Amino acid sequence: MVKVEIVEDKEGHASPYASPSSSRTSSTESLSSISSELSADETFYDRLTALVDIIPPTARHNITSKVSKTASFVKKTGKVIGNVVWIVTTSALLVGLPLALSLEDEAKIVAQEKELMAQQQGAQHVGLIPFSPLTNTYPVTDLHPP
């Protein structure tokens, strides 16, 4: 555990960090008034640029190189993903769409053939028109006697 102790200056010489009043509360009040005055005059960008001097040059170089490498990686990855998406969508449109349309047409033709077969089988059961499914023809008969 750390023990904090306030040491009073007994010699009486003026320190550049000492406040004009000896009261501890007035020193915190004066600090808060100073910070509010600075915040009114400075912008966020000014404060951010002032932090550059705090960070050592090697650390700044490491940070900027990592940020630039990450940005470059994200840019390249985005470009590759965009190209893949473009290839997939154009392939789907050029190959898949005509294939889907032809499959749909084939399904319609099969459905029509089934419907025609059902109609022909219904007609055979009624006995109106004899039909031979093996030869797929109707026999020619004279329905009216001479």
Coordinates of N, CA and C in Angstrom, one line a residue:
M1 N 0.8 -1.2 0.0 CA 0.0 0.0 0.0 C 0.9 1.2 0.0
V2 N 0.5 2.3 -0.7 CA 1.2 3.5 -0.9 C 0.7 4.5 0.1
K3 N 1.7 5.1 0.8 CA 1.3 6.1 1.8 C 1.6 7.5 1.2
V4 N 0.6 8.4 1.1 CA 0.8 9.7 0.6 C 1.0 10.7 1.7
E5 N 2.0 11.5 1.6 CA 2.3 12.5 2.7 C 2.5 13.9 2.1
I6 N 1.9 14.9 2.6 CA 2.1 16.3 2.2 C 3.2 16.9 2.9
V7 N 4.2 17.4 2.1 CA 5.4 18.0 2.7 C 5.3 19.5 2.5
E8 N 5.3 20.2 3.6 CA 5.3 21.7 3.5 C 6.7 22.3 3.3
D9 N 6.8 23.3 2.5 CA 8.1 23.9 2.2 C 8.3 24.9 3.4
K10 N 9.4 24.7 4.2 CA 9.6 25.5 5.4 C 10.5 26.7 5.1
E11 N 11.3 26.6 4.0 CA 12.3 27.7 3.8 C 11.6 29.0 3.3
G12 N 10.5 28.9 2.6 CA 9.8 30.1 2.2 C 10.2 30.7 0.9
H13 N 11.0 30.0 0.1 CA 11.4 30.5 -1.2 C 10.2 30.1 -2.2
A14 N 10.1 30.9 -3.1 CA 8.9 30.8 -4.0 C 9.2 29.7 -5.1
S15 N 8.3 28.8 -5.2 CA 8.4 27.7 -6.2 C 7.5 28.1 -7.4
P16 N 7.9 27.7 -8.6 CA 7.1 28.0 -9.7 C 5.7 27.2 -9.7
Y17 N 5.7 26.2 -8.9 CA 4.5 25.3 -8.9 C 3.6 25.7 -7.7
A18 N 4.0 26.6 -6.8 CA 3.2 26.9 -5.6 C 2.2 27.9 -6.0
S19 N 1.0 27.7 -5.3 CA -0.1 28.7 -5.6 C 0.1 29.9 -4.6
P20 N -0.5 31.0 -4.9 CA -0.4 32.2 -4.1 C -1.1 32.0 -2.7
S21 N -2.1 31.2 -2.6 CA -2.8 31.0 -1.4 C -2.3 29.6 -0.8
S22 N -2.4 29.5 0.5 CA -1.9 28.3 1.2 C -3.0 27.3 1.3
S23 N -4.2 27.6 1.0 CA -5.3 26.7 1.1 C -5.3 25.7 0.0
R24 N -5.6 24.5 0.4 CA -5.6 23.4 -0.5 C -6.8 23.4 -1.4
T25 N -7.9 23.8 -1.0 CA -9.1 23.9 -1.8 C -9.0 25.0 -2.8
S26 N -8.4 26.1 -2.5 CA -8.3 27.2 -3.5 C -7.4 26.7 -4.6
S27 N -6.4 25.9 -4.3 CA -5.5 25.4 -5.4 C -6.3 24.5 -6.4
T28 N -7.2 23.7 -5.9 CA -8.0 22.9 -6.8 C -8.9 23.7 -7.6
E29 N -9.5 24.7 -6.9 CA -10.4 25.6 -7.6 C -9.6 26.4 -8.7
S30 N -8.4 26.8 -8.5 CA -7.7 27.5 -9.5 C -7.3 26.6 -10.6
L31 N -7.0 25.3 -10.4 CA -6.8 24.3 -11.4 C -8.0 24.1 -12.3
S32 N -9.2 24.0 -11.7 CA -10.4 23.8 -12.5 C -10.7 25.0 -13.3
S33 N -10.4 26.2 -12.8 CA -10.7 27.4 -13.6 C -9.7 27.5 -14.8
I34 N -8.4 27.0 -14.6 CA -7.5 27.0 -15.6 C -7.8 26.0 -16.7
S35 N -8.3 24.8 -16.3 CA -8.6 23.9 -17.3 C -9.8 24.3 -18.1
S36 N -10.8 25.0 -17.5 CA -12.0 25.4 -18.3 C -11.6 26.5 -19.2
E37 N -10.6 27.4 -18.8 CA -10.2 28.4 -19.7 C -9.5 27.8 -20.9
L38 N -8.7 26.8 -20.7 CA -7.9 26.1 -21.8 C -8.9 25.4 -22.7
S39 N -9.9 24.8 -22.2 CA -10.9 24.1 -23.0 C -11.7 25.0 -23.9
A40 N -11.9 26.3 -23.4 CA -12.6 27.2 -24.3 C -11.8 27.7 -25.4
D41 N -10.4 27.8 -25.2 CA -9.6 28.4 -26.2 C -9.0 27.3 -27.2
E42 N -8.8 26.1 -26.7 CA -8.2 25.1 -27.5 C -9.3 24.2 -28.2
T43 N -9.0 23.7 -29.4 CA -9.9 22.7 -30.0 C -9.4 21.3 -29.7
F44 N -10.2 20.4 -30.1 CA -9.8 19.0 -29.9 C -8.5 18.6 -30.7
Y45 N -8.5 19.2 -31.9 CA -7.3 18.9 -32.8 C -6.1 19.5 -32.2
D46 N -6.1 20.7 -31.6 CA -5.0 21.3 -30.9 C -4.5 20.4 -29.8
R47 N -5.4 19.9 -29.0 CA -5.0 19.0 -27.9 C -4.4 17.7 -28.4
L48 N -4.9 17.2 -29.5 CA -4.4 16.0 -30.0 C -3.0 16.1 -30.6
T49 N -2.8 17.3 -31.3 CA -1.5 17.5 -31.9 C -0.5 17.8 -30.8
A50 N -0.9 18.3 -29.6 CA 0.0 18.5 -28.5 C 0.5 17.2 -27.9
L51 N -0.3 16.1 -28.1 CA 0.1 14.8 -27.5 C 1.2 14.2 -28.3
V52 N 1.4 14.7 -29.5 CA 2.5 14.1 -30.4 C 3.8 14.2 -29.7
D53 N 4.1 15.3 -28.9 CA 5.3 15.5 -28.2 C 5.5 14.5 -27.1
I54 N 4.4 14.0 -26.5 CA 4.5 13.1 -25.4 C 4.9 11.7 -25.8
I55 N 4.5 11.3 -27.0 CA 4.8 9.9 -27.5 C 6.2 10.0 -28.1
P56 N 7.1 9.1 -27.7 CA 8.4 9.0 -28.3 C 8.4 8.7 -29.8
P57 N 9.3 9.2 -30.6 CA 9.3 9.0 -32.0 C 9.3 7.6 -32.5
T58 N 10.0 6.7 -31.8 CA 10.0 5.3 -32.2 C 8.6 4.7 -32.0
A59 N 7.9 5.1 -30.9 CA 6.5 4.6 -30.7 C 5.6 5.1 -31.7
R60 N 5.8 6.4 -32.1 CA 4.9 7.0 -33.1 C 5.1 6.3 -34.4
H61 N 6.4 6.0 -34.8 CA 6.7 5.3 -36.0 C 6.0 3.9 -36.0
N62 N 6.1 3.2 -34.9 CA 5.5 1.9 -34.8 C 4.0 2.0 -35.0
I63 N 3.4 3.0 -34.3 CA 1.9 3.1 -34.4 C 1.5 3.4 -35.8
T64 N 2.2 4.4 -36.4 CA 1.8 4.8 -37.8 C 2.0 3.7 -38.8
S65 N 3.1 2.9 -38.6 CA 3.3 1.8 -39.5 C 2.3 0.7 -39.4
K66 N 1.9 0.4 -38.1 CA 0.8 -0.6 -37.9 C -0.5 -0.1 -38.4
V67 N -0.8 1.1 -38.3 CA -2.1 1.7 -38.8 C -2.1 1.6 -40.3
S68 N -1.0 2.0 -40.9 CA -0.9 2.0 -42.4 C -1.0 0.6 -42.9
K69 N -0.3 -0.4 -42.3 CA -0.4 -1.8 -42.7 C -1.8 -2.3 -42.6
T70 N -2.5 -2.0 -41.5 CA -3.8 -2.4 -41.3 C -4.8 -1.8 -42.3
A71 N -4.6 -0.5 -42.6 CA -5.4 0.1 -43.6 C -5.2 -0.5 -45.0
S72 N -3.9 -0.8 -45.3 CA -3.6 -1.4 -46.6 C -4.2 -2.8 -46.7
F73 N -4.1 -3.5 -45.6 CA -4.7 -4.9 -45.6 C -6.2 -4.8 -45.8
V74 N -6.9 -3.9 -45.1 CA -8.3 -3.8 -45.2 C -8.7 -3.4 -46.6
K75 N -7.9 -2.5 -47.2 CA -8.2 -2.0 -48.6 C -8.1 -3.2 -49.6
K76 N -7.0 -3.9 -49.5 CA -6.7 -5.0 -50.4 C -7.8 -6.1 -50.2
T77 N -8.1 -6.4 -49.0 CA -9.1 -7.4 -48.7 C -10.5 -7.0 -49.2
G78 N -10.8 -5.8 -49.0 CA -12.1 -5.3 -49.6 C -12.1 -5.3 -51.1
K79 N -11.0 -5.0 -51.7 CA -11.0 -5.1 -53.2 C -11.1 -6.6 -53.7
V80 N -10.5 -7.5 -53.0 CA -10.6 -8.9 -53.4 C -12.0 -9.4 -53.2
I81 N -12.6 -9.1 -52.1 CA -14.0 -9.5 -51.8 C -14.9 -8.9 -52.8
G82 N -14.7 -7.6 -53.2 CA -15.5 -7.0 -54.2 C -15.4 -7.7 -55.5
N83 N -14.2 -8.1 -55.9 CA -14.0 -8.8 -57.2 C -14.7 -10.2 -57.1
V84 N -14.6 -10.9 -56.0 CA -15.2 -12.2 -55.9 C -16.7 -12.0 -56.0
V85 N -17.3 -11.1 -55.3 CA -18.7 -10.8 -55.4 C -19.2 -10.5 -56.8
W86 N -18.4 -9.7 -57.5 CA -18.7 -9.3 -58.9 C -18.7 -10.6 -59.8
I87 N -17.7 -11.4 -59.6 CA -17.6 -12.6 -60.4 C -18.7 -13.6 -60.2
V88 N -19.1 -13.7 -58.9 CA -20.2 -14.6 -58.6 C -21.5 -14.1 -59.1
T89 N -21.8 -12.8 -59.0 CA -23.1 -12.3 -59.5 C -23.2 -12.3 -61.0
T90 N -22.1 -11.9 -61.7 CA -22.2 -11.9 -63.1 C -22.3 -13.4 -63.6
S91 N -21.6 -14.3 -63.0 CA -21.7 -15.7 -63.4 C -23.1 -16.2 -63.2
A92 N -23.7 -15.8 -62.1 CA -25.0 -16.3 -61.8 C -26.0 -15.7 -62.8
L93 N -25.8 -14.5 -63.2 CA -26.7 -13.9 -64.2 C -26.5 -14.5 -65.6
L94 N -25.2 -14.7 -66.0 CA -24.9 -15.2 -67.3 C -25.2 -16.7 -67.5
V95 N -25.0 -17.5 -66.4 CA -25.2 -18.9 -66.5 C -26.5 -19.4 -65.8
G96 N -26.7 -18.9 -64.6 CA -27.8 -19.4 -63.8 C -29.1 -18.9 -64.3
L97 N -29.3 -17.7 -64.8 CA -30.6 -17.2 -65.2 C -31.1 -18.0 -66.4
P98 N -30.3 -18.1 -67.5 CA -30.8 -18.9 -68.6 C -31.1 -20.3 -68.2
L99 N -30.3 -20.9 -67.4 CA -30.5 -22.3 -66.9 C -31.8 -22.4 -66.2
A100 N -32.1 -21.4 -65.3 CA -33.3 -21.4 -64.5 C -34.5 -21.3 -65.5
L101 N -34.4 -20.4 -66.4 CA -35.5 -20.2 -67.4 C -35.8 -21.5 -68.2
S102 N -34.7 -22.1 -68.6 CA -34.9 -23.4 -69.4 C -35.5 -24.5 -68.6
L103 N -35.1 -24.6 -67.3 CA -35.7 -25.6 -66.4 C -37.2 -25.3 -66.2
E104 N -37.5 -24.0 -66.1 CA -38.9 -23.6 -65.9 C -39.7 -24.0 -67.1
D105 N -39.2 -23.7 -68.3 CA -39.9 -24.1 -69.5 C -40.1 -25.6 -69.6
E106 N -39.0 -26.3 -69.3 CA -39.1 -27.8 -69.3 C -40.2 -28.3 -68.3
A107 N -40.3 -27.7 -67.2 CA -41.3 -28.0 -66.2 C -42.7 -27.7 -66.7
K108 N -42.8 -26.6 -67.4 CA -44.1 -26.3 -68.0 C -44.5 -27.3 -69.1
I109 N -43.6 -27.7 -69.9 CA -43.8 -28.7 -70.9 C -44.2 -30.1 -70.3
V110 N -43.5 -30.5 -69.3 CA -43.9 -31.7 -68.6 C -45.2 -31.7 -68.0
A111 N -45.6 -30.5 -67.4 CA -46.9 -30.4 -66.8 C -48.0 -30.4 -67.9
Q112 N -47.8 -29.8 -69.0 CA -48.7 -29.9 -70.1 C -48.9 -31.3 -70.6
E113 N -47.8 -32.0 -70.7 CA -47.9 -33.4 -71.2 C -48.7 -34.3 -70.2
K114 N -48.5 -34.0 -68.9 CA -49.2 -34.8 -67.9 C -50.7 -34.4 -68.0
E115 N -51.0 -33.2 -68.2 CA -52.4 -32.8 -68.3 C -53.0 -33.4 -69.6
L116 N -52.3 -33.4 -70.7 CA -52.8 -34.0 -71.9 C -53.1 -35.5 -71.7
M117 N -52.1 -36.2 -71.1 CA -52.3 -37.6 -70.8 C -53.5 -37.9 -69.9
A118 N -53.7 -37.0 -68.9 CA -54.8 -37.2 -68.0 C -56.1 -37.0 -68.8
Q119 N -56.2 -36.0 -69.7 CA -57.4 -35.8 -70.5 C -57.6 -37.0 -71.4
Q120 N -56.6 -37.6 -72.0 CA -56.8 -38.7 -72.9 C -57.2 -39.9 -72.1
Q121 N -56.7 -40.1 -70.9 CA -57.1 -41.3 -70.1 C -58.5 -41.1 -69.6
G122 N -58.9 -39.9 -69.3 CA -60.3 -39.6 -69.0 C -61.2 -39.9 -70.1
A123 N -60.8 -39.6 -71.3 CA -61.7 -39.8 -72.5 C -61.8 -41.3 -72.8
Q124 N -60.7 -42.1 -72.5 CA -60.8 -43.5 -72.7 C -61.7 -44.2 -71.7
H125 N -61.7 -43.7 -70.5 CA -62.6 -44.3 -69.5 C -64.0 -44.0 -69.8
V126 N -64.3 -42.9 -70.4 CA -65.7 -42.6 -70.8 C -66.1 -43.4 -72.0
G127 N -65.1 -43.7 -72.9 CA -65.4 -44.5 -74.0 C -65.7 -43.7 -75.3
L128 N -65.4 -42.4 -75.2 CA -65.8 -41.6 -76.4 C -64.8 -41.8 -77.5
I129 N -63.5 -41.7 -77.2 CA -62.5 -41.8 -78.2 C -61.5 -42.9 -77.8
P130 N -61.4 -44.0 -78.5 CA -60.4 -45.0 -78.2 C -59.0 -44.5 -78.5
F131 N -58.1 -44.8 -77.6 CA -56.8 -44.3 -77.7 C -55.8 -45.4 -77.4
S132 N -54.8 -45.6 -78.2 CA -53.8 -46.6 -77.9 C -52.5 -45.9 -77.4
P133 N -52.2 -46.1 -76.1 CA -51.0 -45.4 -75.6 C -49.7 -46.0 -76.1
L134 N -49.8 -47.3 -76.6 CA -48.5 -47.9 -77.1 C -48.1 -47.2 -78.5
T135 N -49.1 -47.0 -79.3 CA -48.8 -46.4 -80.6 C -49.0 -44.9 -80.6
N136 N -49.6 -44.4 -79.5 CA -49.9 -43.0 -79.4 C -50.7 -42.4 -80.5
T137 N -51.7 -43.2 -81.0 CA -52.5 -42.8 -82.1 C -54.0 -43.1 -81.8
Y138 N -54.8 -42.4 -82.5 CA -56.3 -42.7 -82.4 C -56.6 -43.6 -83.6
P139 N -57.4 -44.7 -83.3 CA -57.8 -45.5 -84.5 C -58.8 -44.8 -85.4
V140 N -58.7 -45.0 -86.6 CA -59.6 -44.4 -87.6 C -60.8 -45.3 -87.7
T141 N -61.9 -44.9 -87.2 CA -63.1 -45.6 -87.4 C -64.2 -44.7 -87.9
D142 N -65.1 -45.3 -88.5 CA -66.3 -44.6 -89.0 C -67.3 -44.6 -88.0
L143 N -67.6 -43.5 -87.4 CA -68.6 -43.5 -86.3 C -70.0 -43.5 -86.9
H144 N -70.2 -43.2 -88.1 CA -71.5 -43.2 -88.7 C -71.6 -44.4 -89.7
P145 N -72.5 -45.3 -89.5 CA -72.6 -46.4 -90.5 C -73.2 -46.0 -91.8
P146 N -72.8 -46.7 -92.9 CA -73.3 -46.2 -94.3 C -74.7 -46.5 -94.6

